[in-house]
Amino acid sequence: LPVAAVEIIMGLMQPPFDTIAYGQIDIVLLLLLTLALIGLRTQRSWLVGLGIALGGLFKLYPILLLGLLLVRRDWRSMAWTFGWLALLNSIAIGVMGWNNHVMYVTQVLPNIGGGTSWVENQTINGFLSRLITGTMETNPIRDRTINMLTYGSFALVAGASFLLALAPAERRSNVFALQFSIFAVVMVLAVPAAWMHYSTITILAFTLLVWRAAEHPLSVAQAATLALAFALIAYGNQWSYFDGTRHLGLPALALSYKFYGLALLWSLMAQAIWQVWALRRQAPVQAPVVLHPA
């Protein structure tokens, strides 16, 4: 019942509503990430590989999970992922033709790659682009400083997440689930561009944080932070609060409010994983008991 209640609340988020209403793929990505996590928990490497590979065909950023498999030395799941990627891409080339794929890589991808200052982009890059350039453009921003800050921020956030993935955790534990799902937040926080409906996949992160909190209650400050993160991510889209008018100062900063929610969510997950790791490292090692005959 508590899990069902949480899922109902998650379904009230604006991002999944927009995803379904406008025919976006993010709800499918949420399913694939969930299947990959189930595969990891049950040691079904073929399911892990299928979830990551199929997700990577829809969007590029789920391939980031290969780094998690590398850190965890899950060679079987990595092999299955590469196998599925080869098979699925072969099918796609067979159906669509080679020329379409070459055109995508050489012409489409360079034009859509990079960040943008448009209000829909709620990533680190979007925040920096609006803050530094003072513009709100849909076209990619070609600014060396912003690019360096974006890639540096990605390296910092993703690197810290990979470091947290090194913490020992049993596959069926909620800590391991958090180590996996934190990358769902990285995917929409640290990539150059991610529209608001991309945050649909953070449902996985919120659900697993609640699962963790059921066994290890949050402090008042942590609960308030989690509620604020959910409110910022769940409420509204660009049409809810933006009428196209550009404002200076605080109103401009307010346009990045979903980015603040993502940052808070990532911080809570990182704190939860780190606390478990720190407690285990501080736990005293018990000396073996030796029984001497009387």
PDB file of C-alpha atoms in Angstrom:
ATOM      1  CA  LEU A   1       0.000   0.000   0.000  1.00  0.00           C
ATOM      2  CA  PRO A   2       2.712   2.589   0.826  1.00  0.00           C
ATOM      3  CA  VAL A   3       4.520   1.793  -2.433  1.00  0.00           C
ATOM      4  CA  ALA A   4       1.270   2.135  -4.385  1.00  0.00           C
ATOM      5  CA  ALA A   5       0.609   5.493  -2.712  1.00  0.00           C
ATOM      6  CA  VAL A   6       4.083   6.727  -3.641  1.00  0.00           C
ATOM      7  CA  GLU A   7       3.625   5.643  -7.272  1.00  0.00           C
ATOM      8  CA  ILE A   8       0.275   7.429  -7.495  1.00  0.00           C
ATOM      9  CA  ILE A   9       1.911  10.619  -6.240  1.00  0.00           C
ATOM     10  CA  MET A  10       4.766  10.184  -8.727  1.00  0.00           C
ATOM     11  CA  GLY A  11       2.198   9.864 -11.492  1.00  0.00           C
ATOM     12  CA  LEU A  12       0.957  13.358 -10.657  1.00  0.00           C
ATOM     13  CA  MET A  13       4.296  14.858 -11.716  1.00  0.00           C
ATOM     14  CA  GLN A  14       4.120  17.139 -14.746  1.00  0.00           C
ATOM     15  CA  PRO A  15       7.093  15.544 -16.595  1.00  0.00           C
ATOM     16  CA  PRO A  16       5.483  12.083 -17.052  1.00  0.00           C
ATOM     17  CA  PHE A  17       2.171  13.740 -17.940  1.00  0.00           C
ATOM     18  CA  ASP A  18       3.882  15.733 -20.703  1.00  0.00           C
ATOM     19  CA  THR A  19       5.775  12.646 -21.814  1.00  0.00           C
ATOM     20  CA  ILE A  20       2.568  10.688 -22.351  1.00  0.00           C
ATOM     21  CA  ALA A  21       0.508  13.608 -23.672  1.00  0.00           C
ATOM     22  CA  TYR A  22       3.069  14.640 -26.295  1.00  0.00           C
ATOM     23  CA  GLY A  23       4.306  11.197 -27.331  1.00  0.00           C
ATOM     24  CA  GLN A  24       7.793  11.432 -25.845  1.00  0.00           C
ATOM     25  CA  ILE A  25       9.953   8.381 -25.135  1.00  0.00           C
ATOM     26  CA  ASP A  26      10.882   9.109 -21.503  1.00  0.00           C
ATOM     27  CA  ILE A  27       8.206   6.883 -19.977  1.00  0.00           C
ATOM     28  CA  VAL A  28       9.671   3.996 -22.002  1.00  0.00           C
ATOM     29  CA  LEU A  29      13.151   4.903 -20.767  1.00  0.00           C
ATOM     30  CA  LEU A  30      11.833   4.761 -17.201  1.00  0.00           C
ATOM     31  CA  LEU A  31      10.570   1.239 -17.907  1.00  0.00           C
ATOM     32  CA  LEU A  32      13.899   0.176 -19.447  1.00  0.00           C
ATOM     33  CA  LEU A  33      15.907   1.565 -16.522  1.00  0.00           C
ATOM     34  CA  THR A  34      13.616  -0.255 -14.118  1.00  0.00           C
ATOM     35  CA  LEU A  35      14.104  -3.503 -16.052  1.00  0.00           C
ATOM     36  CA  ALA A  36      17.878  -3.005 -15.994  1.00  0.00           C
ATOM     37  CA  LEU A  37      17.769  -2.524 -12.216  1.00  0.00           C
ATOM     38  CA  ILE A  38      15.643  -5.652 -11.812  1.00  0.00           C
ATOM     39  CA  GLY A  39      18.165  -7.503 -13.948  1.00  0.00           C
ATOM     40  CA  LEU A  40      21.031  -6.347 -11.732  1.00  0.00           C
ATOM     41  CA  ARG A  41      19.201  -7.289  -8.551  1.00  0.00           C
ATOM     42  CA  THR A  42      18.316 -10.759  -9.850  1.00  0.00           C
ATOM     43  CA  GLN A  43      21.615 -11.332 -11.698  1.00  0.00           C
ATOM     44  CA  ARG A  44      19.912 -11.589 -15.084  1.00  0.00           C
ATOM     45  CA  SER A  45      22.689 -10.058 -17.159  1.00  0.00           C
ATOM     46  CA  TRP A  46      20.764 -10.423 -20.423  1.00  0.00           C
ATOM     47  CA  LEU A  47      18.000  -8.194 -19.018  1.00  0.00           C
ATOM     48  CA  VAL A  48      20.516  -5.598 -17.831  1.00  0.00           C
ATOM     49  CA  GLY A  49      22.092  -5.484 -21.269  1.00  0.00           C
ATOM     50  CA  LEU A  50      18.743  -5.258 -23.030  1.00  0.00           C
ATOM     51  CA  GLY A  51      17.538  -2.390 -20.849  1.00  0.00           C
ATOM     52  CA  ILE A  52      20.702  -0.325 -21.325  1.00  0.00           C
ATOM     53  CA  ALA A  53      21.165  -1.107 -25.032  1.00  0.00           C
ATOM     54  CA  LEU A  54      17.552  -0.442 -26.006  1.00  0.00           C
ATOM     55  CA  GLY A  55      17.564   2.747 -23.943  1.00  0.00           C
ATOM     56  CA  GLY A  56      20.767   3.802 -25.713  1.00  0.00           C
ATOM     57  CA  LEU A  57      19.037   3.410 -29.069  1.00  0.00           C
ATOM     58  CA  PHE A  58      16.313   5.859 -28.015  1.00  0.00           C
ATOM     59  CA  LYS A  59      18.623   8.330 -26.243  1.00  0.00           C
ATOM     60  CA  LEU A  60      22.403   8.381 -25.967  1.00  0.00           C
ATOM     61  CA  TYR A  61      22.723   9.109 -22.267  1.00  0.00           C
ATOM     62  CA  PRO A  62      21.621   5.678 -20.873  1.00  0.00           C
ATOM     63  CA  ILE A  63      24.965   4.377 -22.209  1.00  0.00           C
ATOM     64  CA  LEU A  64      26.392   6.169 -19.159  1.00  0.00           C
ATOM     65  CA  LEU A  65      25.354   3.070 -17.196  1.00  0.00           C
ATOM     66  CA  LEU A  66      28.177   1.166 -18.881  1.00  0.00           C
ATOM     67  CA  GLY A  67      30.455   3.127 -16.576  1.00  0.00           C
ATOM     68  CA  LEU A  68      28.541   1.771 -13.590  1.00  0.00           C
ATOM     69  CA  LEU A  69      28.992  -1.790 -14.869  1.00  0.00           C
ATOM     70  CA  LEU A  70      32.689  -1.092 -15.346  1.00  0.00           C
ATOM     71  CA  VAL A  71      33.103   0.255 -11.823  1.00  0.00           C
ATOM     72  CA  ARG A  72      31.216  -2.716 -10.398  1.00  0.00           C
ATOM     73  CA  ARG A  73      33.208  -5.106 -12.630  1.00  0.00           C
ATOM     74  CA  ASP A  74      30.042  -6.660 -13.956  1.00  0.00           C
ATOM     75  CA  TRP A  75      31.649  -8.072 -17.091  1.00  0.00           C
ATOM     76  CA  ARG A  76      28.735 -10.341 -17.994  1.00  0.00           C
ATOM     77  CA  SER A  77      26.266  -7.443 -18.076  1.00  0.00           C
ATOM     78  CA  MET A  78      28.728  -5.375 -20.117  1.00  0.00           C
ATOM     79  CA  ALA A  79      29.109  -8.204 -22.619  1.00  0.00           C
ATOM     80  CA  TRP A  80      25.337  -8.575 -22.913  1.00  0.00           C
ATOM     81  CA  THR A  81      24.977  -4.811 -23.406  1.00  0.00           C
ATOM     82  CA  PHE A  82      27.483  -4.756 -26.265  1.00  0.00           C
ATOM     83  CA  GLY A  83      25.855  -7.852 -27.739  1.00  0.00           C
ATOM     84  CA  TRP A  84      22.401  -6.283 -27.647  1.00  0.00           C
ATOM     85  CA  LEU A  85      23.776  -3.020 -29.083  1.00  0.00           C
ATOM     86  CA  ALA A  86      25.297  -4.909 -32.006  1.00  0.00           C
ATOM     87  CA  LEU A  87      22.109  -6.891 -32.649  1.00  0.00           C
ATOM     88  CA  LEU A  88      19.673  -3.987 -32.302  1.00  0.00           C
ATOM     89  CA  ASN A  89      21.781  -1.653 -34.444  1.00  0.00           C
ATOM     90  CA  SER A  90      22.080  -4.352 -37.091  1.00  0.00           C
ATOM     91  CA  ILE A  91      18.299  -4.675 -37.165  1.00  0.00           C
ATOM     92  CA  ALA A  92      17.909  -0.882 -37.366  1.00  0.00           C
ATOM     93  CA  ILE A  93      20.393  -0.660 -40.257  1.00  0.00           C
ATOM     94  CA  GLY A  94      18.646  -3.523 -42.009  1.00  0.00           C
ATOM     95  CA  VAL A  95      15.262  -1.816 -41.713  1.00  0.00           C
ATOM     96  CA  MET A  96      16.198   1.845 -42.184  1.00  0.00           C
ATOM     97  CA  GLY A  97      19.303   1.514 -44.316  1.00  0.00           C
ATOM     98  CA  TRP A  98      22.919   2.507 -43.756  1.00  0.00           C
ATOM     99  CA  ASN A  99      22.625   5.986 -45.295  1.00  0.00           C
ATOM    100  CA  ASN A 100      20.105   7.176 -42.700  1.00  0.00           C
ATOM    101  CA  HIS A 101      22.471   6.237 -39.883  1.00  0.00           C
ATOM    102  CA  VAL A 102      25.430   7.937 -41.566  1.00  0.00           C
ATOM    103  CA  MET A 103      23.330  11.069 -42.048  1.00  0.00           C
ATOM    104  CA  TYR A 104      22.320  11.049 -38.374  1.00  0.00           C
ATOM    105  CA  VAL A 105      25.904  10.728 -37.131  1.00  0.00           C
ATOM    106  CA  THR A 106      27.481  13.200 -39.583  1.00  0.00           C
ATOM    107  CA  GLN A 107      24.743  15.814 -40.020  1.00  0.00           C
ATOM    108  CA  VAL A 108      21.952  15.586 -37.442  1.00  0.00           C
ATOM    109  CA  LEU A 109      23.947  14.828 -34.294  1.00  0.00           C
ATOM    110  CA  PRO A 110      26.444  17.725 -34.702  1.00  0.00           C
ATOM    111  CA  ASN A 111      23.559  20.163 -35.150  1.00  0.00           C
ATOM    112  CA  ILE A 112      21.537  19.006 -32.151  1.00  0.00           C
ATOM    113  CA  GLY A 113      24.536  18.362 -29.909  1.00  0.00           C
ATOM    114  CA  GLY A 114      25.491  20.835 -27.223  1.00  0.00           C
ATOM    115  CA  GLY A 115      23.503  22.835 -24.743  1.00  0.00           C
ATOM    116  CA  THR A 116      21.012  25.640 -25.139  1.00  0.00           C
ATOM    117  CA  SER A 117      19.840  28.560 -23.041  1.00  0.00           C
ATOM    118  CA  TRP A 118      16.164  27.891 -23.753  1.00  0.00           C
ATOM    119  CA  VAL A 119      14.021  27.674 -20.622  1.00  0.00           C
ATOM    120  CA  GLU A 120      13.152  24.005 -21.279  1.00  0.00           C
ATOM    121  CA  ASN A 121      16.784  23.019 -20.774  1.00  0.00           C
ATOM    122  CA  GLN A 122      16.997  22.438 -17.015  1.00  0.00           C
ATOM    123  CA  THR A 123      20.525  21.025 -16.866  1.00  0.00           C
ATOM    124  CA  ILE A 124      23.715  22.534 -15.479  1.00  0.00           C
ATOM    125  CA  ASN A 125      24.404  23.761 -19.005  1.00  0.00           C
ATOM    126  CA  GLY A 126      20.999  25.414 -19.290  1.00  0.00           C
ATOM    127  CA  PHE A 127      21.489  27.190 -15.976  1.00  0.00           C
ATOM    128  CA  LEU A 128      24.964  28.402 -16.963  1.00  0.00           C
ATOM    129  CA  SER A 129      23.877  29.417 -20.460  1.00  0.00           C
ATOM    130  CA  ARG A 130      21.043  31.600 -19.201  1.00  0.00           C
ATOM    131  CA  LEU A 131      23.172  33.025 -16.405  1.00  0.00           C
ATOM    132  CA  ILE A 132      26.240  33.856 -18.490  1.00  0.00           C
ATOM    133  CA  THR A 133      24.761  34.838 -21.870  1.00  0.00           C
ATOM    134  CA  GLY A 134      21.538  36.432 -20.614  1.00  0.00           C
ATOM    135  CA  THR A 135      19.724  34.869 -23.581  1.00  0.00           C
ATOM    136  CA  MET A 136      17.030  32.236 -24.088  1.00  0.00           C
ATOM    137  CA  GLU A 137      17.803  30.621 -27.417  1.00  0.00           C
ATOM    138  CA  THR A 138      16.660  27.271 -28.770  1.00  0.00           C
ATOM    139  CA  ASN A 139      19.798  26.918 -30.895  1.00  0.00           C
ATOM    140  CA  PRO A 140      22.880  25.313 -29.330  1.00  0.00           C
ATOM    141  CA  ILE A 141      25.144  27.747 -27.484  1.00  0.00           C
ATOM    142  CA  ARG A 142      28.686  27.743 -28.892  1.00  0.00           C
ATOM    143  CA  ASP A 143      30.600  29.339 -26.040  1.00  0.00           C
ATOM    144  CA  ARG A 144      33.973  27.982 -24.958  1.00  0.00           C
ATOM    145  CA  THR A 145      33.613  29.024 -21.308  1.00  0.00           C
ATOM    146  CA  ILE A 146      30.168  27.477 -20.982  1.00  0.00           C
ATOM    147  CA  ASN A 147      31.337  24.300 -22.716  1.00  0.00           C
ATOM    148  CA  MET A 148      34.306  23.960 -20.368  1.00  0.00           C
ATOM    149  CA  LEU A 149      32.119  24.548 -17.315  1.00  0.00           C
ATOM    150  CA  THR A 150      29.542  22.054 -18.640  1.00  0.00           C
ATOM    151  CA  TYR A 151      32.077  19.299 -19.267  1.00  0.00           C
ATOM    152  CA  GLY A 152      33.800  20.047 -15.981  1.00  0.00           C
ATOM    153  CA  SER A 153      30.496  19.847 -14.110  1.00  0.00           C
ATOM    154  CA  PHE A 154      29.633  16.603 -15.885  1.00  0.00           C
ATOM    155  CA  ALA A 155      32.997  15.123 -14.928  1.00  0.00           C
ATOM    156  CA  LEU A 156      32.477  16.220 -11.312  1.00  0.00           C
ATOM    157  CA  VAL A 157      28.904  14.935 -10.915  1.00  0.00           C
ATOM    158  CA  ALA A 158      29.377  11.736 -12.906  1.00  0.00           C
ATOM    159  CA  GLY A 159      32.780  11.100 -11.310  1.00  0.00           C
ATOM    160  CA  ALA A 160      31.372  11.483  -7.810  1.00  0.00           C
ATOM    161  CA  SER A 161      28.532   9.118  -8.733  1.00  0.00           C
ATOM    162  CA  PHE A 162      30.994   6.513 -10.013  1.00  0.00           C
ATOM    163  CA  LEU A 163      32.968   6.898  -6.796  1.00  0.00           C
ATOM    164  CA  LEU A 164      29.811   6.297  -4.756  1.00  0.00           C
ATOM    165  CA  ALA A 165      29.144   3.204  -6.884  1.00  0.00           C
ATOM    166  CA  LEU A 166      32.326   1.698  -5.423  1.00  0.00           C
ATOM    167  CA  ALA A 167      30.702   1.462  -1.996  1.00  0.00           C
ATOM    168  CA  PRO A 168      30.125  -2.242  -1.217  1.00  0.00           C
ATOM    169  CA  ALA A 169      26.428  -3.108  -1.286  1.00  0.00           C
ATOM    170  CA  GLU A 170      24.478  -6.320  -1.673  1.00  0.00           C
ATOM    171  CA  ARG A 171      22.628  -6.484  -5.002  1.00  0.00           C
ATOM    172  CA  ARG A 172      19.180  -6.713  -3.416  1.00  0.00           C
ATOM    173  CA  SER A 173      19.756  -3.882  -0.950  1.00  0.00           C
ATOM    174  CA  ASN A 174      18.232  -0.433  -1.278  1.00  0.00           C
ATOM    175  CA  VAL A 175      21.740   1.044  -1.172  1.00  0.00           C
ATOM    176  CA  PHE A 176      22.652  -0.788  -4.376  1.00  0.00           C
ATOM    177  CA  ALA A 177      19.387   0.418  -5.934  1.00  0.00           C
ATOM    178  CA  LEU A 178      20.347   3.981  -5.004  1.00  0.00           C
ATOM    179  CA  GLN A 179      23.785   3.514  -6.559  1.00  0.00           C
ATOM    180  CA  PHE A 180      22.049   2.566  -9.808  1.00  0.00           C
ATOM    181  CA  SER A 181      19.274   5.145  -9.767  1.00  0.00           C
ATOM    182  CA  ILE A 182      21.550   8.086  -8.979  1.00  0.00           C
ATOM    183  CA  PHE A 183      22.634   7.857 -12.615  1.00  0.00           C
ATOM    184  CA  ALA A 184      19.042   8.504 -13.662  1.00  0.00           C
ATOM    185  CA  VAL A 185      19.499  11.913 -12.036  1.00  0.00           C
ATOM    186  CA  VAL A 186      22.943  12.424 -13.590  1.00  0.00           C
ATOM    187  CA  MET A 187      21.379  11.792 -17.014  1.00  0.00           C
ATOM    188  CA  VAL A 188      19.080  14.807 -16.706  1.00  0.00           C
ATOM    189  CA  LEU A 189      21.315  17.002 -14.570  1.00  0.00           C
ATOM    190  CA  ALA A 190      24.760  16.890 -16.139  1.00  0.00           C
ATOM    191  CA  VAL A 191      24.166  16.248 -19.860  1.00  0.00           C
ATOM    192  CA  PRO A 192      24.334  19.373 -22.075  1.00  0.00           C
ATOM    193  CA  ALA A 193      20.619  19.456 -22.865  1.00  0.00           C
ATOM    194  CA  ALA A 194      17.609  17.780 -21.239  1.00  0.00           C
ATOM    195  CA  TRP A 195      14.075  19.114 -21.574  1.00  0.00           C
ATOM    196  CA  MET A 196      11.739  19.187 -18.599  1.00  0.00           C
ATOM    197  CA  HIS A 197       9.921  15.985 -19.525  1.00  0.00           C
ATOM    198  CA  TYR A 198      13.259  14.126 -19.349  1.00  0.00           C
ATOM    199  CA  SER A 199      12.821  14.285 -15.572  1.00  0.00           C
ATOM    200  CA  THR A 200      10.264  11.480 -15.892  1.00  0.00           C
ATOM    201  CA  ILE A 201      13.070   9.001 -15.197  1.00  0.00           C
ATOM    202  CA  THR A 202      13.692  10.579 -11.779  1.00  0.00           C
ATOM    203  CA  ILE A 203      10.558   8.742 -10.621  1.00  0.00           C
ATOM    204  CA  LEU A 204      12.889   5.780 -10.122  1.00  0.00           C
ATOM    205  CA  ALA A 205      15.184   7.842  -7.892  1.00  0.00           C
ATOM    206  CA  PHE A 206      12.337   9.258  -5.788  1.00  0.00           C
ATOM    207  CA  THR A 207      10.777   5.816  -5.318  1.00  0.00           C
ATOM    208  CA  LEU A 208      14.042   4.250  -4.167  1.00  0.00           C
ATOM    209  CA  LEU A 209      14.767   7.125  -1.790  1.00  0.00           C
ATOM    210  CA  VAL A 210      11.353   6.557  -0.196  1.00  0.00           C
ATOM    211  CA  TRP A 211      12.136   2.832   0.031  1.00  0.00           C
ATOM    212  CA  ARG A 212      15.381   3.654   1.786  1.00  0.00           C
ATOM    213  CA  ALA A 213      13.614   6.098   4.111  1.00  0.00           C
ATOM    214  CA  ALA A 214      11.088   3.408   5.107  1.00  0.00           C
ATOM    215  CA  GLU A 215      13.942   1.429   6.678  1.00  0.00           C
ATOM    216  CA  HIS A 216      16.110   4.354   7.750  1.00  0.00           C
ATOM    217  CA  PRO A 217      13.910   7.388   8.501  1.00  0.00           C
ATOM    218  CA  LEU A 218      15.045  10.746   7.211  1.00  0.00           C
ATOM    219  CA  SER A 219      15.814  13.659   9.471  1.00  0.00           C
ATOM    220  CA  VAL A 220      13.456  16.625   9.391  1.00  0.00           C
ATOM    221  CA  ALA A 221      15.919  18.559   7.220  1.00  0.00           C
ATOM    222  CA  GLN A 222      16.330  15.649   4.799  1.00  0.00           C
ATOM    223  CA  ALA A 223      12.574  15.103   4.539  1.00  0.00           C
ATOM    224  CA  ALA A 224      12.034  18.799   3.860  1.00  0.00           C
ATOM    225  CA  THR A 225      14.758  18.766   1.210  1.00  0.00           C
ATOM    226  CA  LEU A 226      13.226  15.716  -0.463  1.00  0.00           C
ATOM    227  CA  ALA A 227       9.794  17.358  -0.474  1.00  0.00           C
ATOM    228  CA  LEU A 228      11.248  20.538  -1.956  1.00  0.00           C
ATOM    229  CA  ALA A 229      13.125  18.579  -4.639  1.00  0.00           C
ATOM    230  CA  PHE A 230       9.929  16.773  -5.579  1.00  0.00           C
ATOM    231  CA  ALA A 231       7.906  19.995  -5.670  1.00  0.00           C
ATOM    232  CA  LEU A 232      10.445  21.717  -7.922  1.00  0.00           C
ATOM    233  CA  ILE A 233      10.688  18.797 -10.353  1.00  0.00           C
ATOM    234  CA  ALA A 234       7.011  17.823 -10.276  1.00  0.00           C
ATOM    235  CA  TYR A 235       5.344  21.196 -10.721  1.00  0.00           C
ATOM    236  CA  GLY A 236       4.661  22.733 -14.087  1.00  0.00           C
ATOM    237  CA  ASN A 237       6.403  23.070 -17.424  1.00  0.00           C
ATOM    238  CA  GLN A 238       7.617  26.029 -19.437  1.00  0.00           C
ATOM    239  CA  TRP A 239       4.061  27.156 -20.216  1.00  0.00           C
ATOM    240  CA  SER A 240       3.137  27.190 -16.537  1.00  0.00           C
ATOM    241  CA  TYR A 241       5.325  30.121 -15.611  1.00  0.00           C
ATOM    242  CA  PHE A 242       7.081  31.523 -18.695  1.00  0.00           C
ATOM    243  CA  ASP A 243       5.331  33.892 -21.100  1.00  0.00           C
ATOM    244  CA  GLY A 244       8.323  34.586 -23.315  1.00  0.00           C
ATOM    245  CA  THR A 245       9.272  37.820 -21.536  1.00  0.00           C
ATOM    246  CA  ARG A 246      12.910  38.110 -20.518  1.00  0.00           C
ATOM    247  CA  HIS A 247      13.658  39.385 -17.045  1.00  0.00           C
ATOM    248  CA  LEU A 248      16.909  40.274 -15.347  1.00  0.00           C
ATOM    249  CA  GLY A 249      18.085  39.226 -11.894  1.00  0.00           C
ATOM    250  CA  LEU A 250      16.055  36.898  -9.686  1.00  0.00           C
ATOM    251  CA  PRO A 251      13.263  36.230 -12.240  1.00  0.00           C
ATOM    252  CA  ALA A 252      15.919  34.926 -14.653  1.00  0.00           C
ATOM    253  CA  LEU A 253      17.331  32.652 -11.954  1.00  0.00           C
ATOM    254  CA  ALA A 254      13.837  31.380 -11.234  1.00  0.00           C
ATOM    255  CA  LEU A 255      13.698  29.938 -14.757  1.00  0.00           C
ATOM    256  CA  SER A 256      16.125  27.216 -13.633  1.00  0.00           C
ATOM    257  CA  TYR A 257      13.984  25.972 -10.764  1.00  0.00           C
ATOM    258  CA  LYS A 258      13.777  22.368 -11.978  1.00  0.00           C
ATOM    259  CA  PHE A 259      17.572  22.319 -12.144  1.00  0.00           C
ATOM    260  CA  TYR A 260      17.626  23.206  -8.443  1.00  0.00           C
ATOM    261  CA  GLY A 261      15.295  20.287  -7.733  1.00  0.00           C
ATOM    262  CA  LEU A 262      17.565  17.899  -9.633  1.00  0.00           C
ATOM    263  CA  ALA A 263      20.606  19.167  -7.739  1.00  0.00           C
ATOM    264  CA  LEU A 264      18.841  18.659  -4.399  1.00  0.00           C
ATOM    265  CA  LEU A 265      17.721  15.157  -5.397  1.00  0.00           C
ATOM    266  CA  TRP A 266      21.234  14.141  -6.444  1.00  0.00           C
ATOM    267  CA  SER A 267      22.666  15.556  -3.204  1.00  0.00           C
ATOM    268  CA  LEU A 268      20.213  13.557  -1.069  1.00  0.00           C
ATOM    269  CA  MET A 269      21.049  10.327  -2.889  1.00  0.00           C
ATOM    270  CA  ALA A 270      24.779  10.955  -2.651  1.00  0.00           C
ATOM    271  CA  GLN A 271      24.450  11.686   1.068  1.00  0.00           C
ATOM    272  CA  ALA A 272      22.478   8.475   1.695  1.00  0.00           C
ATOM    273  CA  ILE A 273      25.047   6.301  -0.104  1.00  0.00           C
ATOM    274  CA  TRP A 274      27.984   8.068   1.533  1.00  0.00           C
ATOM    275  CA  GLN A 275      26.536   7.697   5.025  1.00  0.00           C
ATOM    276  CA  VAL A 276      26.199   3.929   4.600  1.00  0.00           C
ATOM    277  CA  TRP A 277      29.726   3.671   3.222  1.00  0.00           C
ATOM    278  CA  ALA A 278      31.166   5.792   6.045  1.00  0.00           C
ATOM    279  CA  LEU A 279      29.374   3.777   8.737  1.00  0.00           C
ATOM    280  CA  ARG A 280      30.697   0.518   7.339  1.00  0.00           C
ATOM    281  CA  ARG A 281      34.238   1.843   7.214  1.00  0.00           C
ATOM    282  CA  GLN A 282      34.010   3.037  10.812  1.00  0.00           C
ATOM    283  CA  ALA A 283      32.539  -0.214  12.104  1.00  0.00           C
ATOM    284  CA  PRO A 284      35.073  -1.942  14.372  1.00  0.00           C
ATOM    285  CA  VAL A 285      36.434  -5.238  13.147  1.00  0.00           C
ATOM    286  CA  GLN A 286      35.611  -7.935  15.663  1.00  0.00           C
ATOM    287  CA  ALA A 287      38.469 -10.211  16.608  1.00  0.00           C
ATOM    288  CA  PRO A 288      37.707 -13.898  16.177  1.00  0.00           C
ATOM    289  CA  VAL A 289      36.745 -15.712  19.348  1.00  0.00           C
ATOM    290  CA  VAL A 290      39.174 -18.492  20.188  1.00  0.00           C
ATOM    291  CA  LEU A 291      37.944 -21.166  22.546  1.00  0.00           C
ATOM    292  CA  HIS A 292      40.578 -22.820  24.703  1.00  0.00           C
ATOM    293  CA  PRO A 293      39.949 -26.216  26.230  1.00  0.00           C
ATOM    294  CA  ALA A 294      39.574 -26.137  30.000  1.00  0.00           C
TER     295      ALA A 294
END
